[in-house]
Amino acid sequence: MIPLSEAREFVLSKCVQGPAVTVPVDDAADLVTAADLAAVGPIPPFDNTAMDGFAVRAADVASAPVTLSMIGTIAAGAVPDITVGEGQAVRIMTGAPMPPGADAVVMVELTNMSEDQTTVDVSESVPVGNHIRPTGDDVQTGQVVFQAGTVLRPAHLGVCTSIGVYDVPVIARPRVGVISTGDELVDGPRPLGIGQIHDSNRHTLLALVNAMGATAVDLGLVPDDEDQIRDAMTAAAASCDAVITSGGVSMGDFDFVKKVLTEIGDMRWMQVAIKPAKPLAFGTVDGTPIFGLPGNPVSSMVSFELFARPGIRKMMGHAEPVVATVAGVAGADMLRGPDGKTHFARVHATMRDDGRYEASFSGGQGSHQLSAMAAANALAVIPSGDGVHKGDPVDLLLL
Ligand code: AMP
Ligand code: MG
């Protein structure tokens, strides 16, 4: 057995950051910027009002209550072609540009307009600049809004378009093929024959890949047949940036994934000192990284979290490919025996009043018990030994 860190370093050494490309902003979510993004103009681009109300000269309302004469209305999007003179006010709507002459906004709640809309009573004085959002208050011209290496979340995309960047330089989104292997697997809601099970891994893995911002490519089910596995693996490596398979990497007689990948790829077969997910096949076929995950549903997910996710994050340009654990507390005893392996227990963690996560088992810990994985929101990292007791510190990998 080799330590988790060694296996993961090997994986990361073969996963290479993708090329820099320019993509439309609506295709950029969850990608990492490949260059600094600077604002070509200020945000907001002009002085505007943060409130519906009246644009006034602060000096005119200093002795409020006062009555001003109403000389017009400016809506959002309008050109501010009215100049506010002494004793005058202009009705103005949120987001509309400030008219020349005015230096403050009185919100509508502090005003009372005459029925014929020729005058407005202002009940309180306001300071210069009141409710005005000045030019460049959020971002100034030339300011680097995001440095290279920023992960683009929804708010970032909004900032991109607000500074006029509709095509964004990013590290390309990798296409990750997902293949299930096994004669026992059935696709779709068909009744099961004797010895058959529904393929669950592929659907879970496709969703995990998409959720992390890569593009999952469904490459279907392949039976335990050497030729079909060879064809599927070769085609997958040629058409995708990375490939994830599940099943067929253990010690069984029909574990042909292992045999085929040994022939066509540059693979390393690892027994990692972890439970679940001890067997891992990882290497490259024609330069494309291949993650050969174990078939047991929980094992394939844990293996994805520990190896495939960091590898794909590196390909996507994340500065920290390995997701850090957080320090939590055991909410109940989580006992085990010493076996030289780090256990990744399926746990449910809740945030305590003191801001720490408290975790306990989310269900059965067998590597076939996928329902406990579904009920889990974290994996508890339990080092080899007798386990942890209620109240002990425990590291958590949040899912
Ligand atoms: P293997 O790694 O091929 O020896 O499979 C280990 C266990 O995982 C066996 O019980 C398989 O039936 C099961 N298994 C393999 N692939 C899948 C899959 N795609 N969905 C659900 N179970 C699977
Ligand atoms: Mg199998």
Coordinates of C-alpha atoms and ligand atoms in Angstrom, one line a residue:
M1 CA 0.0 0.0 0.0
I2 CA 1.2 3.5 -0.7
P3 CA 0.1 6.6 1.2
L4 CA -2.7 8.8 -0.1
S5 CA -0.3 11.7 -0.6
E6 CA 2.0 9.7 -2.8
A7 CA -0.8 8.4 -5.0
R8 CA -2.3 11.9 -5.3
E9 CA 1.0 13.5 -6.2
F10 CA 1.4 11.0 -8.9
V11 CA -2.0 11.8 -10.3
L12 CA -1.3 15.5 -10.2
S13 CA 2.0 15.1 -11.9
K14 CA 0.2 13.7 -15.0
C15 CA -2.7 16.2 -15.1
V16 CA -1.7 19.3 -17.0
Q17 CA -3.4 22.6 -17.0
G18 CA -5.5 23.1 -20.2
P19 CA -4.9 25.8 -22.8
A20 CA -5.9 29.4 -22.4
V21 CA -8.9 30.2 -24.6
T22 CA -11.5 33.0 -25.0
V23 CA -15.1 32.0 -24.4
P24 CA -18.4 34.0 -24.3
V25 CA -19.2 35.1 -20.8
D26 CA -22.3 32.9 -20.6
D27 CA -20.0 29.9 -21.2
A28 CA -17.5 30.9 -18.6
A29 CA -19.1 29.9 -15.3
D30 CA -16.8 27.9 -12.9
L31 CA -13.8 28.4 -15.2
V32 CA -10.5 30.0 -14.1
T33 CA -9.4 33.3 -15.7
A34 CA -6.2 33.0 -17.8
A35 CA -5.3 36.7 -17.6
D36 CA -5.9 39.8 -15.5
L37 CA -9.2 41.5 -16.3
A38 CA -9.0 45.3 -16.2
A39 CA -12.0 47.7 -16.5
V40 CA -11.9 49.8 -19.6
G41 CA -14.2 52.3 -18.0
P42 CA -15.6 53.2 -14.5
I43 CA -18.5 51.5 -12.8
P44 CA -20.9 53.2 -12.4
P45 CA -20.1 54.9 -15.7
F46 CA -21.9 58.2 -14.5
D47 CA -23.2 59.8 -11.3
N48 CA -26.6 58.4 -10.7
T49 CA -29.3 58.2 -8.0
A50 CA -29.6 55.3 -5.6
M51 CA -33.2 56.3 -4.8
D52 CA -36.4 57.3 -6.4
G53 CA -36.9 60.9 -5.3
F54 CA -36.0 64.5 -6.3
A55 CA -32.6 65.8 -7.5
V56 CA -32.0 69.1 -5.7
R57 CA -29.3 71.6 -4.6
A58 CA -28.4 70.7 -1.0
A59 CA -28.2 74.4 -0.2
D60 CA -31.8 74.9 -1.3
V61 CA -33.1 72.3 1.3
A62 CA -30.8 73.3 4.2
S63 CA -33.7 75.3 5.8
A64 CA -36.3 72.5 5.2
P65 CA -39.2 72.4 5.2
V66 CA -39.1 74.2 1.9
T67 CA -41.1 74.2 -1.4
L68 CA -39.2 73.9 -4.7
S69 CA -40.5 74.3 -8.2
M70 CA -40.7 71.1 -10.2
I71 CA -39.0 71.4 -13.6
G72 CA -39.1 67.9 -15.1
T73 CA -38.5 64.1 -14.7
I74 CA -35.5 61.9 -15.5
A75 CA -36.1 58.2 -15.9
A76 CA -33.3 55.5 -15.8
G77 CA -31.8 55.4 -19.3
A78 CA -32.7 59.0 -20.0
V79 CA -30.2 61.8 -21.1
P80 CA -30.1 64.3 -18.3
D81 CA -30.8 67.4 -20.3
I82 CA -32.4 69.5 -17.5
T83 CA -30.2 71.8 -15.4
V84 CA -31.4 72.2 -11.8
G85 CA -31.2 75.9 -10.9
E86 CA -31.7 77.7 -7.5
G87 CA -35.0 76.7 -5.9
Q88 CA -35.7 74.0 -8.4
A89 CA -36.1 70.2 -8.3
V90 CA -36.3 67.4 -10.8
R91 CA -38.1 64.1 -10.2
I92 CA -35.6 61.3 -10.7
M93 CA -35.8 57.5 -10.7
T94 CA -33.2 55.0 -9.3
G95 CA -30.3 54.5 -11.7
A96 CA -31.1 57.7 -13.7
P97 CA -28.1 60.1 -14.3
M98 CA -27.9 63.1 -12.1
P99 CA -28.9 66.3 -13.9
P100 CA -26.4 69.1 -14.0
G101 CA -26.8 71.6 -11.2
A102 CA -28.1 69.1 -8.6
D103 CA -25.8 67.8 -5.9
A104 CA -28.1 65.7 -3.8
V105 CA -31.2 63.5 -3.9
V106 CA -34.1 63.7 -1.5
M107 CA -35.9 60.3 -1.3
V108 CA -39.5 60.4 -2.3
E109 CA -40.7 59.5 1.3
L110 CA -39.4 63.0 2.5
T111 CA -41.4 64.9 -0.2
N112 CA -44.9 65.8 -1.1
M113 CA -45.6 66.9 -4.7
S114 CA -48.5 69.3 -5.5
E115 CA -51.4 68.0 -7.4
D116 CA -50.6 69.9 -10.6
Q117 CA -47.0 68.6 -10.3
T118 CA -45.5 72.1 -10.4
T119 CA -44.0 72.2 -6.9
V120 CA -42.7 69.8 -4.3
D121 CA -42.5 70.2 -0.5
V122 CA -39.2 68.8 1.0
S123 CA -39.6 68.0 4.7
E124 CA -35.9 67.5 5.7
S125 CA -32.5 68.8 4.7
V126 CA -30.0 66.5 3.1
P127 CA -26.2 66.7 2.8
V128 CA -24.3 67.2 -0.5
G129 CA -24.0 63.9 -2.3
N130 CA -27.0 62.4 -0.6
H131 CA -28.1 59.1 -2.3
I132 CA -25.7 59.8 -5.3
R133 CA -23.7 56.8 -6.6
P134 CA -20.7 58.6 -8.0
T135 CA -18.8 57.6 -11.2
G136 CA -16.3 54.9 -10.4
D137 CA -17.6 54.2 -6.9
D138 CA -17.5 50.4 -7.5
V139 CA -14.6 50.1 -10.1
Q140 CA -12.3 52.7 -11.5
T141 CA -10.9 52.8 -15.1
G142 CA -7.9 50.5 -15.5
Q143 CA -8.5 48.8 -12.2
V144 CA -7.8 45.0 -12.3
V145 CA -11.1 43.6 -11.3
F146 CA -10.0 40.0 -11.3
Q147 CA -6.5 38.6 -11.4
A148 CA -5.5 35.6 -13.5
G149 CA -6.4 32.5 -11.6
T150 CA -9.8 33.7 -10.4
V151 CA -12.6 31.1 -10.4
L152 CA -15.6 32.7 -12.2
R153 CA -18.7 32.5 -10.1
P154 CA -22.1 34.0 -11.1
A155 CA -21.2 37.4 -9.6
H156 CA -17.9 37.5 -11.5
L157 CA -19.8 37.1 -14.8
G158 CA -22.0 40.0 -13.9
V159 CA -18.9 42.1 -13.2
C160 CA -17.4 41.0 -16.5
T161 CA -20.3 42.3 -18.5
S162 CA -20.6 45.5 -16.4
I163 CA -17.1 46.4 -17.5
G164 CA -18.0 45.5 -21.1
V165 CA -16.1 42.2 -21.2
Y166 CA -18.3 39.7 -23.1
D167 CA -15.5 37.4 -24.2
V168 CA -13.4 36.1 -21.3
P169 CA -9.9 34.7 -21.3
V170 CA -10.1 31.4 -19.3
I171 CA -8.4 28.0 -19.0
A172 CA -10.4 25.7 -21.3
R173 CA -13.2 23.6 -19.8
P174 CA -12.0 20.0 -19.9
R175 CA -14.2 17.3 -21.5
V176 CA -14.3 14.3 -19.2
G177 CA -15.5 11.0 -20.5
V178 CA -17.3 8.6 -18.1
I179 CA -17.5 4.9 -18.8
S180 CA -19.0 2.1 -16.7
T181 CA -17.7 -1.4 -17.1
G182 CA -19.3 -4.7 -16.0
D183 CA -21.4 -7.5 -17.5
E184 CA -23.8 -7.2 -14.6
L185 CA -24.8 -3.6 -15.4
V186 CA -28.1 -2.6 -16.9
D187 CA -28.8 0.8 -18.3
G188 CA -32.3 2.4 -18.0
P189 CA -35.4 1.4 -16.1
R190 CA -35.6 -2.1 -17.4
P191 CA -36.4 -5.0 -15.1
L192 CA -33.3 -6.7 -13.8
G193 CA -32.4 -10.3 -14.7
I194 CA -30.7 -12.7 -12.3
G195 CA -27.3 -11.3 -11.3
Q196 CA -27.9 -7.9 -12.8
I197 CA -27.9 -4.4 -11.2
H198 CA -28.6 -1.0 -12.5
D199 CA -25.5 1.1 -13.4
S200 CA -25.4 3.8 -10.7
N201 CA -21.7 5.0 -10.9
R202 CA -21.9 6.6 -14.3
H203 CA -24.9 8.8 -13.4
T204 CA -23.2 9.9 -10.2
L205 CA -19.8 10.5 -11.8
L206 CA -21.4 12.4 -14.7
A207 CA -23.1 14.7 -12.2
L208 CA -20.0 15.2 -10.1
V209 CA -18.0 16.2 -13.2
N210 CA -20.6 18.7 -14.4
A211 CA -21.1 20.1 -10.9
M212 CA -17.4 21.0 -10.7
G213 CA -17.5 22.9 -13.9
A214 CA -16.0 20.4 -16.3
T215 CA -18.0 19.0 -19.2
A216 CA -19.1 15.4 -18.6
V217 CA -19.3 13.2 -21.7
D218 CA -21.4 10.0 -21.3
L219 CA -19.5 7.2 -22.9
G220 CA -22.0 4.6 -21.8
L221 CA -21.6 1.0 -20.5
V222 CA -19.1 -1.4 -21.7
P223 CA -19.3 -5.2 -20.9
D224 CA -16.4 -7.2 -19.5
D225 CA -15.1 -7.9 -23.0
E226 CA -11.5 -7.2 -23.8
D227 CA -12.0 -6.0 -27.4
Q228 CA -14.9 -3.8 -26.5
I229 CA -13.0 -2.3 -23.6
R230 CA -10.0 -1.6 -25.8
D231 CA -12.1 0.1 -28.4
A232 CA -14.0 2.2 -25.8
M233 CA -10.8 3.3 -24.0
T234 CA -9.0 4.2 -27.2
A235 CA -11.9 6.2 -28.5
A236 CA -12.4 7.9 -25.1
A237 CA -8.8 8.9 -24.8
A238 CA -8.9 10.4 -28.3
S239 CA -12.1 12.4 -27.9
C240 CA -11.8 13.6 -24.3
D241 CA -9.3 15.5 -22.1
A242 CA -9.6 13.0 -19.3
V243 CA -11.5 9.7 -18.9
I244 CA -13.0 8.2 -15.7
T245 CA -13.9 4.5 -15.7
S246 CA -15.4 2.5 -12.9
G247 CA -15.1 -1.2 -12.3
G248 CA -12.8 -3.8 -13.5
V249 CA -9.6 -2.6 -11.7
S250 CA -9.6 -5.2 -8.9
M251 CA -8.3 -8.7 -8.6
G252 CA -11.2 -10.5 -10.3
D253 CA -10.9 -12.8 -13.3
F254 CA -12.9 -10.5 -15.5
D255 CA -11.3 -7.2 -14.6
F256 CA -10.2 -6.5 -18.2
V257 CA -9.9 -2.8 -17.7
K258 CA -6.7 -3.5 -15.9
K259 CA -5.4 -5.8 -18.7
V260 CA -6.4 -3.5 -21.6
L261 CA -5.0 -0.3 -20.0
T262 CA -1.8 -2.0 -19.2
E263 CA -1.4 -2.8 -22.9
I264 CA -2.5 0.5 -24.4
G265 CA -1.6 3.0 -21.7
D266 CA 1.1 4.1 -19.4
M267 CA -0.6 3.1 -16.2
R268 CA 0.2 2.7 -12.6
W269 CA -1.7 0.2 -10.5
M270 CA -1.9 1.4 -6.9
Q271 CA -3.1 0.0 -3.6
V272 CA -3.7 3.2 -1.7
A273 CA -3.7 3.1 2.1
I274 CA -7.3 4.3 2.3
K275 CA -10.7 2.8 3.0
P276 CA -12.9 2.7 0.9
A277 CA -11.3 2.9 -2.6
K278 CA -8.0 1.1 -2.0
P279 CA -7.5 0.1 -5.7
L280 CA -6.7 2.9 -8.1
A281 CA -5.6 2.6 -11.7
F282 CA -4.2 5.9 -13.0
G283 CA -2.1 6.8 -16.0
T284 CA -2.4 8.1 -19.5
V285 CA -3.5 6.7 -22.9
D286 CA -1.9 8.8 -25.7
G287 CA -1.3 11.5 -23.1
T288 CA -4.9 11.6 -21.8
P289 CA -5.2 11.0 -18.1
I290 CA -7.3 7.9 -17.3
F291 CA -8.8 7.5 -13.8
G292 CA -9.6 3.8 -13.3
L293 CA -11.9 4.0 -10.2
P294 CA -13.1 0.9 -8.3
G295 CA -16.6 -0.4 -9.1
N296 CA -18.2 -0.3 -5.6
P297 CA -20.5 2.8 -5.7
V298 CA -19.1 4.4 -2.5
S299 CA -15.6 3.6 -3.5
S300 CA -15.9 5.2 -6.9
M301 CA -17.2 8.4 -5.3
V302 CA -14.6 8.5 -2.6
S303 CA -11.9 7.9 -5.3
F304 CA -13.4 10.6 -7.4
E305 CA -13.1 13.1 -4.5
L306 CA -9.6 12.1 -3.6
F307 CA -8.0 11.7 -7.0
A308 CA -10.2 12.7 -10.0
R309 CA -11.4 16.0 -8.5
P310 CA -7.9 17.3 -7.7
G311 CA -6.6 16.1 -11.1
I312 CA -9.5 17.8 -13.0
R313 CA -9.1 21.0 -10.9
K314 CA -5.5 21.1 -11.9
M315 CA -6.4 20.8 -15.6
M316 CA -8.9 23.6 -15.0
G317 CA -6.2 25.9 -13.6
H318 CA -7.2 25.9 -10.0
A319 CA -4.3 27.2 -7.9
E320 CA -5.1 24.7 -5.1
P321 CA -6.2 21.5 -6.8
V322 CA -6.6 19.6 -3.6
V323 CA -9.7 20.6 -1.6
A324 CA -8.6 21.4 2.0
T325 CA -10.3 19.6 4.9
V326 CA -11.9 21.6 7.7
A327 CA -11.4 20.9 11.4
G328 CA -14.6 19.5 13.0
V329 CA -15.7 17.6 16.0
A330 CA -17.0 14.0 16.3
G331 CA -20.7 14.2 17.3
A332 CA -20.6 10.5 18.3
D333 CA -18.0 7.7 18.6
M334 CA -16.6 6.7 15.2
L335 CA -14.6 3.6 16.1
R336 CA -12.4 1.4 13.9
G337 CA -9.4 -0.8 14.2
P338 CA -5.8 -0.2 13.2
D339 CA -5.2 -1.5 9.6
G340 CA -2.6 1.0 8.3
K341 CA -5.3 2.8 6.2
T342 CA -6.9 6.2 6.6
H343 CA -10.7 5.8 6.6
F344 CA -13.0 8.2 4.9
A345 CA -16.3 7.7 6.8
R346 CA -19.6 9.0 5.3
V347 CA -20.8 11.5 7.8
H348 CA -23.4 14.2 8.2
A349 CA -22.0 17.4 9.6
T350 CA -24.0 20.2 11.1
M351 CA -22.7 23.7 12.1
R352 CA -22.6 24.2 15.9
D353 CA -23.2 27.5 17.6
D354 CA -19.4 27.9 18.1
G355 CA -19.0 27.7 14.3
R356 CA -17.4 24.2 14.2
Y357 CA -18.9 21.3 12.3
E358 CA -20.0 18.4 14.3
A359 CA -20.2 15.1 12.4
S360 CA -21.5 11.6 12.9
F361 CA -22.1 8.6 10.6
S362 CA -24.8 9.2 8.0
G363 CA -25.6 5.5 7.7
G364 CA -23.9 2.1 7.0
Q365 CA -20.3 2.3 6.2
G366 CA -20.1 -0.6 3.6
S367 CA -18.6 0.5 0.3
H368 CA -21.8 -0.7 -1.4
Q369 CA -24.1 1.4 0.8
L370 CA -24.6 4.3 -1.5
S371 CA -27.6 5.6 0.5
A372 CA -25.2 6.6 3.4
M373 CA -23.2 8.5 0.8
A374 CA -26.3 10.3 -0.4
A375 CA -27.2 11.2 3.2
A376 CA -23.6 12.4 3.8
N377 CA -22.4 16.0 3.3
A378 CA -18.8 15.2 4.3
L379 CA -16.2 12.5 4.6
A380 CA -14.6 12.2 8.0
V381 CA -10.9 11.5 7.9
I382 CA -10.1 8.9 10.5
P383 CA -6.4 7.9 10.7
S384 CA -5.4 4.3 11.4
G385 CA -6.0 3.5 15.0
D386 CA -9.0 2.9 17.3
G387 CA -11.0 5.8 15.8
V388 CA -12.4 8.9 17.4
H389 CA -14.7 9.4 20.3
K390 CA -17.6 11.8 20.8
G391 CA -16.1 15.3 21.2
D392 CA -12.7 14.4 19.7
P393 CA -11.4 16.7 16.8
V394 CA -11.8 15.1 13.4
D395 CA -10.9 16.5 9.9
L396 CA -13.8 16.7 7.4
L397 CA -13.7 16.8 3.7
L398 CA -16.9 18.7 2.8
L399 CA -18.8 17.3 -0.1
Ligands
AMP1 P1 -15.5 -4.3 -9.8 O1 -14.6 -3.2 -9.4 O2 -15.8 -4.4 -11.3 O3 -15.0 -5.6 -9.3 O4 -16.9 -4.1 -9.1 C1 -17.0 -4.1 -7.7 C2 -18.5 -4.0 -7.3 O5 -19.0 -2.8 -7.8 C3 -19.3 -5.1 -7.9 O6 -20.3 -5.5 -6.9 C4 -20.0 -4.5 -9.1 O7 -21.2 -5.1 -9.4 C5 -20.2 -3.1 -8.6 N1 -20.2 -2.1 -9.7 C6 -19.3 -2.0 -10.7 N2 -19.6 -1.0 -11.5 C7 -20.8 -0.5 -11.1 C8 -21.7 0.5 -11.5 N3 -21.3 1.2 -12.6 N4 -22.8 0.8 -10.8 C9 -23.1 0.1 -9.7 N5 -22.3 -0.9 -9.2 C10 -21.2 -1.2 -9.9
MG2 MG -16.6 -5.6 -12.7

